XYZ file of C-alpha atoms in Angstrom:
557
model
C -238.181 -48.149 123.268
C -239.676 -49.610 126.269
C -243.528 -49.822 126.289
C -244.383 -46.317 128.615
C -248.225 -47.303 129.151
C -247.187 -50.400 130.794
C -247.992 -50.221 134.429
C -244.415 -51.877 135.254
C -242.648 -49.572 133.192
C -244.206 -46.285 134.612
C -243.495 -47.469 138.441
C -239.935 -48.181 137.382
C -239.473 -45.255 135.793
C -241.033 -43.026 138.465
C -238.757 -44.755 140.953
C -235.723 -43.805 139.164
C -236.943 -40.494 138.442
C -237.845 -39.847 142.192
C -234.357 -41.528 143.094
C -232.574 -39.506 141.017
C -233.924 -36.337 142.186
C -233.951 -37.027 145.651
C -229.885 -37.905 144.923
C -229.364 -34.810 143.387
C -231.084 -32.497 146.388
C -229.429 -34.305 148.927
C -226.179 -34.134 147.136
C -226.705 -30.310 146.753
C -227.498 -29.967 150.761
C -224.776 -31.996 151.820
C -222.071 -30.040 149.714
C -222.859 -26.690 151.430
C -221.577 -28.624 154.531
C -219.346 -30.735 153.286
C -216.299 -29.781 155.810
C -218.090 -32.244 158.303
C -216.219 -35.644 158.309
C -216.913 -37.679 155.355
C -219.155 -34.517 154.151
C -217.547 -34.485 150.709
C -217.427 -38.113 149.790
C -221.861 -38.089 151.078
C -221.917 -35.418 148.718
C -220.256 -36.693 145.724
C -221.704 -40.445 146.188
C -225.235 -38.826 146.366
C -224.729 -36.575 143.328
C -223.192 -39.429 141.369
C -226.028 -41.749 142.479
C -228.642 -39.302 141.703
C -227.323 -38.624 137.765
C -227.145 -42.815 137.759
C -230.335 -43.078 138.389
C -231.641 -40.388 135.886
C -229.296 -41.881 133.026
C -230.633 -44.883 133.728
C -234.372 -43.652 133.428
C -233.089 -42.569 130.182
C -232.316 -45.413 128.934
C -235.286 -47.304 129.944
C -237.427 -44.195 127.829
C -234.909 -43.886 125.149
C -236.847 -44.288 121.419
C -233.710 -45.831 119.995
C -230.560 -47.568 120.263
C -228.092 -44.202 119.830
C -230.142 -42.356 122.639
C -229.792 -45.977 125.350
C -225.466 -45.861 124.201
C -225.237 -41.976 124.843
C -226.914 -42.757 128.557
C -225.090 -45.721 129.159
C -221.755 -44.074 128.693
C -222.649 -40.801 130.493
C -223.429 -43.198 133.564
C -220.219 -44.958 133.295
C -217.679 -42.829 134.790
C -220.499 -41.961 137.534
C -220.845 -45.671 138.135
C -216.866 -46.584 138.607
C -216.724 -43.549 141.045
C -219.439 -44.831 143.429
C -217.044 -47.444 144.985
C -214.045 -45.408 145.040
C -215.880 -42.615 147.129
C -217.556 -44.991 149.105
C -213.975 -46.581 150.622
C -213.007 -42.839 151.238
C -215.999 -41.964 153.416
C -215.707 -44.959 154.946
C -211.825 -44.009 155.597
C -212.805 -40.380 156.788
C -215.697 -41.462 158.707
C -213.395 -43.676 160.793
C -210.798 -41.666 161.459
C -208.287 -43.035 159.151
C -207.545 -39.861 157.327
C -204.277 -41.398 158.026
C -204.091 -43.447 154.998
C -205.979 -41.288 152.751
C -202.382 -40.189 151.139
C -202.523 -39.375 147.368
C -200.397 -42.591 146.853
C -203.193 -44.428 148.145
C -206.056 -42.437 146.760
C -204.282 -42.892 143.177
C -204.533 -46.541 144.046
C -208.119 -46.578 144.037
C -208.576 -44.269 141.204
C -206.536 -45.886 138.646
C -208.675 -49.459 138.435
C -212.120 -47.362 138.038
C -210.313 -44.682 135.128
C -208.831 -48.361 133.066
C -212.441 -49.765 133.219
C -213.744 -46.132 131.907
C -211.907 -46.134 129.205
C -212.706 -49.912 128.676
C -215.774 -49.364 128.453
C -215.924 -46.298 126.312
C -214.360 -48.366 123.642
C -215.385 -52.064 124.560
C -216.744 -51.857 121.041
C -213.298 -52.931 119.784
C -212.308 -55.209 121.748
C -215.076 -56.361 124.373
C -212.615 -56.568 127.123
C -215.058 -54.570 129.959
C -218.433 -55.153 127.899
C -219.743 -58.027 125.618
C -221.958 -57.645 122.789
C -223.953 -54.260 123.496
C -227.772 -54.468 122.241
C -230.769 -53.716 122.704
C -232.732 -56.312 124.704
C -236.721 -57.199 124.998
C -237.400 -58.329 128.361
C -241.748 -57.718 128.921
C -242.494 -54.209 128.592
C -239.256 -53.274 129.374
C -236.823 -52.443 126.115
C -232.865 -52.525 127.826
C -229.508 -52.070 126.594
C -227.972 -55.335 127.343
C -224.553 -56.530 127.145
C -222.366 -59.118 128.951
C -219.095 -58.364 131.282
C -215.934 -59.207 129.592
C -212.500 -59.609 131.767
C -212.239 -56.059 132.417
C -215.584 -55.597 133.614
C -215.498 -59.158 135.605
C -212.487 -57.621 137.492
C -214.310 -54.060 138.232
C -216.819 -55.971 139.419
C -214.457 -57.753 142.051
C -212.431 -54.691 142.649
C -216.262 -53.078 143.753
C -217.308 -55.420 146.039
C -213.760 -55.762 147.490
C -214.052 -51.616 148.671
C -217.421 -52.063 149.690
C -216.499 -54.883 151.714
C -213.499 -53.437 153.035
C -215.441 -50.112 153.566
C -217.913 -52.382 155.926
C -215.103 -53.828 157.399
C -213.484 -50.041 158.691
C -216.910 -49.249 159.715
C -216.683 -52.592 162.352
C -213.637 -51.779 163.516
C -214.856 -48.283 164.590
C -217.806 -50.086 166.117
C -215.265 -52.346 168.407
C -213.277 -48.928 169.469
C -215.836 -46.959 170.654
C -218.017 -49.188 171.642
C -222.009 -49.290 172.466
C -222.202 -45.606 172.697
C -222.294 -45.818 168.850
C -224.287 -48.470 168.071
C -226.702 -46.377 166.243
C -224.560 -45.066 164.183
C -222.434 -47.957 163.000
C -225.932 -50.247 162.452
C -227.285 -47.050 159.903
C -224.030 -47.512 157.853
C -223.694 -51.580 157.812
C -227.691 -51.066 156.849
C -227.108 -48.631 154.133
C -224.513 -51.165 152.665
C -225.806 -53.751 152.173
C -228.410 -52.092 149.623
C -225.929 -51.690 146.419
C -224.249 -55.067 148.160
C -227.344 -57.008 147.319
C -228.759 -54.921 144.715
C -225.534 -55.363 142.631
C -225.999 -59.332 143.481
C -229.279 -59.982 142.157
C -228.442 -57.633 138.699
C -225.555 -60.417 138.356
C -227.179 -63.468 138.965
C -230.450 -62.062 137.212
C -232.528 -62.419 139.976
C -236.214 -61.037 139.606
C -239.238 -61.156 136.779
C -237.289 -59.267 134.405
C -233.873 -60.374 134.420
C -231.926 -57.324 132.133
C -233.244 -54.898 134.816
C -230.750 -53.232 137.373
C -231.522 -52.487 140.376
C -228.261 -50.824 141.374
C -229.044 -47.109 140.546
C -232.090 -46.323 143.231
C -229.853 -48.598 145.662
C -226.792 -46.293 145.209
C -229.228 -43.252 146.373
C -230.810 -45.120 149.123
C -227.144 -46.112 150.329
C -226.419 -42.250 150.488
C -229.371 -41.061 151.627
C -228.320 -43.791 154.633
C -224.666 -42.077 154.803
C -225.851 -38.468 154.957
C -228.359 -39.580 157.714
C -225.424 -40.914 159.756
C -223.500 -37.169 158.921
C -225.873 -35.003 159.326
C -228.670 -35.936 161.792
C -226.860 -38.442 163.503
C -223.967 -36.913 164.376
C -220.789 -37.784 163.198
C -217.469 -39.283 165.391
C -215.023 -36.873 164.212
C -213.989 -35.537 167.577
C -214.828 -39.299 169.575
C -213.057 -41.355 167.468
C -209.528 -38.811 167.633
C -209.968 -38.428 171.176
C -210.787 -42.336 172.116
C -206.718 -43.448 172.291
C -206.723 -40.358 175.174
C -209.674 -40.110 176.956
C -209.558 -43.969 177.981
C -212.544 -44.847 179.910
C -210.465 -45.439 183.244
C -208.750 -42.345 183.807
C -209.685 -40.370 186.950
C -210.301 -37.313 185.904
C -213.569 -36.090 184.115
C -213.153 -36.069 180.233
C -215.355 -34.348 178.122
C -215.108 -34.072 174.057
C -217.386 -31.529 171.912
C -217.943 -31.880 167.812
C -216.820 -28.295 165.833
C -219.949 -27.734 166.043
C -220.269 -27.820 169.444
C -222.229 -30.544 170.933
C -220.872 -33.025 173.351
C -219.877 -36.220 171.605
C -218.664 -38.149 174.508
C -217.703 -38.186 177.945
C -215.817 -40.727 180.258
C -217.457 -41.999 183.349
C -215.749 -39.608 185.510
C -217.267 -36.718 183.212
C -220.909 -38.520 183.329
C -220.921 -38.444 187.178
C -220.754 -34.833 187.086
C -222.709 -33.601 183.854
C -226.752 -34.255 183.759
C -227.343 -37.750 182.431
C -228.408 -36.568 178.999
C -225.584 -34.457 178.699
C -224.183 -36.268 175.334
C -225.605 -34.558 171.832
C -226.403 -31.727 173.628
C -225.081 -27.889 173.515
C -221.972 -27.402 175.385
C -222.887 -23.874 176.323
C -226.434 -25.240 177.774
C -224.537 -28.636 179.604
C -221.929 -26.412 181.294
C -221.743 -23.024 180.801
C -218.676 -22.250 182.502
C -216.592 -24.863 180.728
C -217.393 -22.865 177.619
C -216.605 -19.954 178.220
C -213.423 -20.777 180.571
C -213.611 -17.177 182.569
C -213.175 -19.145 186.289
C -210.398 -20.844 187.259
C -210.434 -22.825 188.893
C -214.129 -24.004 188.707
C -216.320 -25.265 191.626
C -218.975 -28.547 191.119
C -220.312 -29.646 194.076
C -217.746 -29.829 196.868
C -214.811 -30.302 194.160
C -212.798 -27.770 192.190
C -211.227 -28.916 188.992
C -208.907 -26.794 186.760
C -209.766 -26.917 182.687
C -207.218 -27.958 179.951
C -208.426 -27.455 176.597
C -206.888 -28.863 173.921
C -208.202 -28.904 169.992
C -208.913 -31.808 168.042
C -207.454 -31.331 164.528
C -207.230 -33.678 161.466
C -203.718 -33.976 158.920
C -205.180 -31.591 156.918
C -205.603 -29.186 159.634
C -209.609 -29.268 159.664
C -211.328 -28.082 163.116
C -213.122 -31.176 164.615
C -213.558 -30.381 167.871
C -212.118 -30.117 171.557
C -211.070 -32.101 174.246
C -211.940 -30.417 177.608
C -209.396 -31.978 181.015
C -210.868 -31.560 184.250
C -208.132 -32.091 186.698
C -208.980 -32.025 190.284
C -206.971 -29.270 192.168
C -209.838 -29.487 195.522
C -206.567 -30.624 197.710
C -204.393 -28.247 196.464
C -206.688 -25.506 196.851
C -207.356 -26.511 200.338
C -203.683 -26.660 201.056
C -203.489 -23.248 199.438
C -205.987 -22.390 201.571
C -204.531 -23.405 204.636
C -201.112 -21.619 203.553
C -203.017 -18.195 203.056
C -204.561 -18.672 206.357
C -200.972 -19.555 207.607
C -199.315 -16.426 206.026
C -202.038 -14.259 207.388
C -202.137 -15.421 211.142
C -198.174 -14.777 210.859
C -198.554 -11.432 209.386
C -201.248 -10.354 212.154
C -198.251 -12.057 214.687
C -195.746 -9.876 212.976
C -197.779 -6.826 213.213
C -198.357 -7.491 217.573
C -194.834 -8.163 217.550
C -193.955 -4.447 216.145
C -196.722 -2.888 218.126
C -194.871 -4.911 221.504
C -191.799 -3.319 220.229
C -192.570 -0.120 220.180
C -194.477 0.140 223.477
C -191.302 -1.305 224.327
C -189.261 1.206 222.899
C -191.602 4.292 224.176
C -192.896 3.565 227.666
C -189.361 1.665 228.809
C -186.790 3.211 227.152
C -187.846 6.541 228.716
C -187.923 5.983 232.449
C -185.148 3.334 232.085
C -183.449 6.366 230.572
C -184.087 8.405 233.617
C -182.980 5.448 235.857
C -179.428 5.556 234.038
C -179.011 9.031 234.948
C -180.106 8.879 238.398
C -177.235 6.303 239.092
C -175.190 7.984 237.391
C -175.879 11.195 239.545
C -175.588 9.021 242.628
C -172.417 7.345 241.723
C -170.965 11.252 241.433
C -172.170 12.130 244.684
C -171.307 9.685 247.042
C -168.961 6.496 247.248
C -170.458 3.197 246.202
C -168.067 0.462 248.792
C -170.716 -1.900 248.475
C -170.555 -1.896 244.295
C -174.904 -1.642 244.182
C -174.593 1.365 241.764
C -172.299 -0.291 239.847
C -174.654 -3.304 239.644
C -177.854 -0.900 238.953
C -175.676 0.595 235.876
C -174.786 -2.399 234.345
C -178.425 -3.783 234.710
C -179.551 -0.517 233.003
C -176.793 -1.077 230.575
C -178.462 -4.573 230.071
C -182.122 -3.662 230.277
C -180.684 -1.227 227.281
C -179.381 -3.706 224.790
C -182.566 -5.823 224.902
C -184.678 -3.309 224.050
C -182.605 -2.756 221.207
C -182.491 -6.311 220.388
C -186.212 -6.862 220.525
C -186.172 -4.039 218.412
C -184.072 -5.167 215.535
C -185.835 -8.356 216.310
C -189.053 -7.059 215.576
C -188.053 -6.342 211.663
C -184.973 -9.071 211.406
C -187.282 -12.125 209.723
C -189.452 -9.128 207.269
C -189.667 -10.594 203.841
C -186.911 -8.928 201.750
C -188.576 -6.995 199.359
C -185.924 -4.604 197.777
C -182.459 -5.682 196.793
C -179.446 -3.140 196.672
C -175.846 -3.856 195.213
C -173.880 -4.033 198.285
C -169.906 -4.321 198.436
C -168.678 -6.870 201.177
C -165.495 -5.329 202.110
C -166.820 -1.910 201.979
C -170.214 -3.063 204.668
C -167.750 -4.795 207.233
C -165.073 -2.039 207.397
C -167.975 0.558 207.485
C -169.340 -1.308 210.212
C -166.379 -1.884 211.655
C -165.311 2.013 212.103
C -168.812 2.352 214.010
C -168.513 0.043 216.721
C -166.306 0.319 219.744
C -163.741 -2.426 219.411
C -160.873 -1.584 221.955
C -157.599 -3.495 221.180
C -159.734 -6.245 218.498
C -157.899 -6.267 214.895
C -159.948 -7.169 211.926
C -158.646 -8.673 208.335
C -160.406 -8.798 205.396
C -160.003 -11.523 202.551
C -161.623 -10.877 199.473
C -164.358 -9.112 198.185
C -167.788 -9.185 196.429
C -170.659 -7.100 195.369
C -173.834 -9.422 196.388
C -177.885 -8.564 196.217
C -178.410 -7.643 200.063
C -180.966 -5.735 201.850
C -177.861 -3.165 202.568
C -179.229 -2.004 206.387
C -180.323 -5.696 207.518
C -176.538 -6.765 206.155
C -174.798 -4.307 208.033
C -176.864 -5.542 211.237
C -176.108 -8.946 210.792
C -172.247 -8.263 210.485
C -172.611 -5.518 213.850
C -173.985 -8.835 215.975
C -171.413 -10.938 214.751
C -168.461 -8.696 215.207
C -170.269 -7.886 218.722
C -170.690 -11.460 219.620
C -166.445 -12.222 218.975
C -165.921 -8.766 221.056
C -168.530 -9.858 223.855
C -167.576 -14.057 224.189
C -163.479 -13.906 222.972
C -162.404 -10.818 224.615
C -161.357 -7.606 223.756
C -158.244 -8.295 221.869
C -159.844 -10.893 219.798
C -158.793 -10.953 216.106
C -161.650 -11.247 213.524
C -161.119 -12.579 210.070
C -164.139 -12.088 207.387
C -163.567 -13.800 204.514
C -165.251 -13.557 200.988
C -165.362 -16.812 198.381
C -167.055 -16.331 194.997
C -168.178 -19.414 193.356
C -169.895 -18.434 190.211
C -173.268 -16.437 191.043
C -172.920 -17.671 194.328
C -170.506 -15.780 197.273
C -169.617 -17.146 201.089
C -169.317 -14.850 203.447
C -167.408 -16.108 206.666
C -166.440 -14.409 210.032
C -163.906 -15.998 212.390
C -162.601 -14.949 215.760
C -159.592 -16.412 217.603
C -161.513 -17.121 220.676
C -162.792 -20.145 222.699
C -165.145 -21.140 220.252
C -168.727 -23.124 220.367
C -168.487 -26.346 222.182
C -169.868 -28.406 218.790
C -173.199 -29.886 220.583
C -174.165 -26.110 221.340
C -173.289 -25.045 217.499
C -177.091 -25.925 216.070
C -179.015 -24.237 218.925
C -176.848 -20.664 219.273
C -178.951 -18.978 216.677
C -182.148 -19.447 219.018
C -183.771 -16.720 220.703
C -182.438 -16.403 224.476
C -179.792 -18.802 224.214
C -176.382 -17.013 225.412
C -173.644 -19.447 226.317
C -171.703 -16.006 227.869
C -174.620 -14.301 229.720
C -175.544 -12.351 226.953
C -179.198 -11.874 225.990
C -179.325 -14.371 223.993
C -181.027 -11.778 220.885
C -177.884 -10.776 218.703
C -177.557 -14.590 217.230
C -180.925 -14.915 216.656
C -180.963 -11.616 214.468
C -178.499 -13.015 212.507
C -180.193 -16.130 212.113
C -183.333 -14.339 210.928
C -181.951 -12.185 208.676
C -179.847 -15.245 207.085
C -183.445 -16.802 206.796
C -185.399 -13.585 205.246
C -182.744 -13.081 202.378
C -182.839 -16.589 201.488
C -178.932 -17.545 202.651
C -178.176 -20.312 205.011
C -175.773 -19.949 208.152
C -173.344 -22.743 209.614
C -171.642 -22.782 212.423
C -168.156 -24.122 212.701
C -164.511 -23.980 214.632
C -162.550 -21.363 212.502
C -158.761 -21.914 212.014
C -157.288 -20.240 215.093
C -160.044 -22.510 217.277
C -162.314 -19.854 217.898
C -166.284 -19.884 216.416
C -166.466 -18.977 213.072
C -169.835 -17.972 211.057
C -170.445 -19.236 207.331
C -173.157 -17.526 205.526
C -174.200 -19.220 202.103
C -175.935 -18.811 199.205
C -175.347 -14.998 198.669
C -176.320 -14.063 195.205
C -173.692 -12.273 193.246
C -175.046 -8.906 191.574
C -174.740 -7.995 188.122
């Protein structure tokens, strides 16, 4: 038994003792959070380092030889766990959770369990531990022993994970750069305590030779690691997210921990967000990104729409968010600008109506009493001269442009309710209306198409009108129907003159009448071709006269 009243022996045992506990409350806090990154392993490597450190106080105050074995072998499954946990932190903290697969982790395991059992029964065979006994060195009374193969190859196998461990925790320094300097420097400084500690136990470096360091350096190397975890912040949610949110990209980036603090941001994200914005509250930095009621969201003179994606690990574990702040301020200007648009055309639309009926009401009525008057002058007396004739037929005229500015008025309306209308059914219905003297009409083919059924039957009343008016009235009309799939052709033909081919394009425009017409029955056509959606060609039809092809009629179901 070591010598108690000795001034050396009471500071080292105190220092164990303190060590110990300190591992052990740590280990305890760090548990209830242990679904941070790396949580776990802090939690385990504390509590392991803790009950080393108490064991090990043990064995210093142990009365006898049986007491310092029992300790020593309580303390030896703690002590080949240390490294094994430490190379899975340092794999977590990193983001590698990657190549944590059980393959692996059964890799790392196996080595420690051998030198367990080794140990447990190097008393046979001295292959992890050499001649176990208690040693005098000062005050101090030690269980000594010396490391046989087994235990020369743990020790190898230990240093190798912690080096390796240091090595990940580099590497994660070079990804992400200065911005977590702190961070990476805490860990490397944590290290290299059971690093050197370990060392000088070895090479028996100190006044009393037989006397480990290693257990108090195993809880000041966690107490480092927890530090990192849970005051420092861990780069769960930076280290996923650096691959995506490189630092170049144009658009502001901004990434948030689970627990929601902002954990790093891109420069385009730091030019908006206060300069301190990083490790603080996402709610408090930017309110509105939080809770993600506007979009799209103003800053400044910008507007940005938000994509939020999650940051998960394999195992499906929150760690955080990735917030996307794409810039949308041209494409809400342009939208803008096409509301504006739409309106001033609307407010156009609605004068136009308003024109049409004053048109309708204060002309229609004393042109209507105009028409009669000539009429009742043409019964009373003779007309040699032909002026009442001429008055009639400019009445007749002033008449069908008031009802062309009229069906021009509503032609180009938005389509807003579809009917199923039959083809063949709409032009012989039309047809029977109209007065067509000695013109024949044939039919080829028929569909049922989605149609605004009134606007349809106007558009196919101008175009018989226009044959009847420009190629006479004999001409023969053909309207034929062509189903291709969900789409149907509609085409009317006459056996007239036809369109001289450099006039074809510019028919369809209001007051353009290659006959003297009023250049308005075309142009309805056109419009309501255009407000369904269709398109309309002109072309020479088979007997040479002007043929119309309407497009892009959708069949109905």
């Amino acid at each position: 038994m070591s010598d108690l009243g000795a001034l050396p022996v009471q500071a080292y045992l105190t220092a164990c003792l303190l060590a110990g506990g300190i591992g052990l409350w740590l280990g305890r806090v760090a548990w209830r959070d242990r679904d941070e990154p790396g949580g776990l392993e802090v939690s385990l490597y504390l509590l392991c380092g803790g009950a080393v450190s108490v064991l090990y106080a043990l064995r210093v105050a142990a009365p006898g030889e049986v007491a310092m074995t029992v300790a020593l072998n309580l303390s030896t499954p703690l002590l080949g766990a240390l490294p094994v946990l430490w190379m899975a932190f340092a794999l977590a903290f990193t983001g590698h959770d990657n190549w944590r697969t059980e393959n692996r982790i059964v890799a790392l395991v196996t080595p420690a369990f051998v030198w367990v059992l080794l140990a447990w029964s190097s008393g046979t065979h001295g292959l992890a531990r050499r001649s176990v006994t208690p040693v005098v060195d000062g005050p101090f009374t030690l269980l000594g022993y010396g490391l046989g193969p087994a235990g020369g190859v743990f020790v190898l196998f230990s240093y190798a994970l912690c080096i390796a461990g240091a090595l990940l925790v580099v590497d994660l320094y070079e990804r992400t750069g200065n911005r977590y300097r702190l961070q990476t420097f805490v860990i490397l400084l944590g290290t290299l305590f059971p690093f050197l500690a370990g060392g000088a136990t070895v090479v028996d470096v100190g006044s009393y030779a037989h006397l480990s360091w290693l257990p108090t350096a195993f809880v000041i190397h966690g107490v480092f690691l927890y530090g990192t975890v849970f005051w420092l912040g861990t780069l769960d949610a930076a280290v996923v997210a650096r691959d995506t949110a490189v630092e170049v990209i144009q658009d502001p980036v901004i990434v948030a921990g689970s627990d929601g603090q902002i954990r790093d941001l891109n420069p385009a994200a730091e030019s908006i967000l206060p300069p301190d914005a990083v490790g603080s509250e996402l709610g408090e930095a930017f309110p509105r990104l939080e809770t993600g009621v506007e979009h799209p969201i103003t800053i400044g003179d910008r507007q940005f729409d938000i994509q939020e994606d999650p940051i998960t690990d394999p195992r499906g574990t929150d760690r955080g968010h990735v917030f996307l702040l794409r810039d949308v301020t041209a494409r809400e200007r342009r939208q803008a600008e096409l509301e504006q648009r739409e309106a001033e055309l609307e407010r156009q639309n609605e004068r136009l109506e308003e024109f049409a009926g004053v048109v309708s009401h204060d002309l229609r009525n004393p042109l209507a009493a105009a028409s009669a008057a000539v009429e009742l002058a043409r019964q009373r007396a003779d007309d040699p001269d032909g002026s009442l004739d001429r008055a009639a037929n400019a009445h007749e005229r002033m008449d069908d442009m008031i009802e062309g500015l009229l069906a021009l008025a509503t032609a180009g309306e938005t389509v807003d309710e579809l009917d199923r209308v039959s083809l063949d059914a709409t032009v012989r219905r039309v047809w029977s209306r109209l007065e067509t003297a000695d013109a024949t009409l044939a039919v080829e083919g028929d569909a049922t198409v989605s149609a605004d059924g009134d606007r349809l039957e106007q558009l196919v009343s101008n175009l018989f009108r226009n044959a009847v008016d420009h190629a006479g009235e004999d001409v023969a009309i053909t309207v034929s129907v062509a189903s291709d799939g969900d789409e149907v052709t509609l085409a009317v033909g006459d056996d007239g003159q036809g369109i001289p081919p450099e006039d074809r394009e510019r028919v369809t425009e209001r007051g353009v009448s290659l006959g003297g017409g009023t250049g308005l029955g075309l142009a309805i056509v056109g419009d309501i071709v255009e407000a369904h959606g269709w398109t309309l060609s002109v072309s020479a039809s088979d007997a040479g006269g002007a043929r119309f092809v309407i497009e892009g009629m959708e069949a109905a179901d």
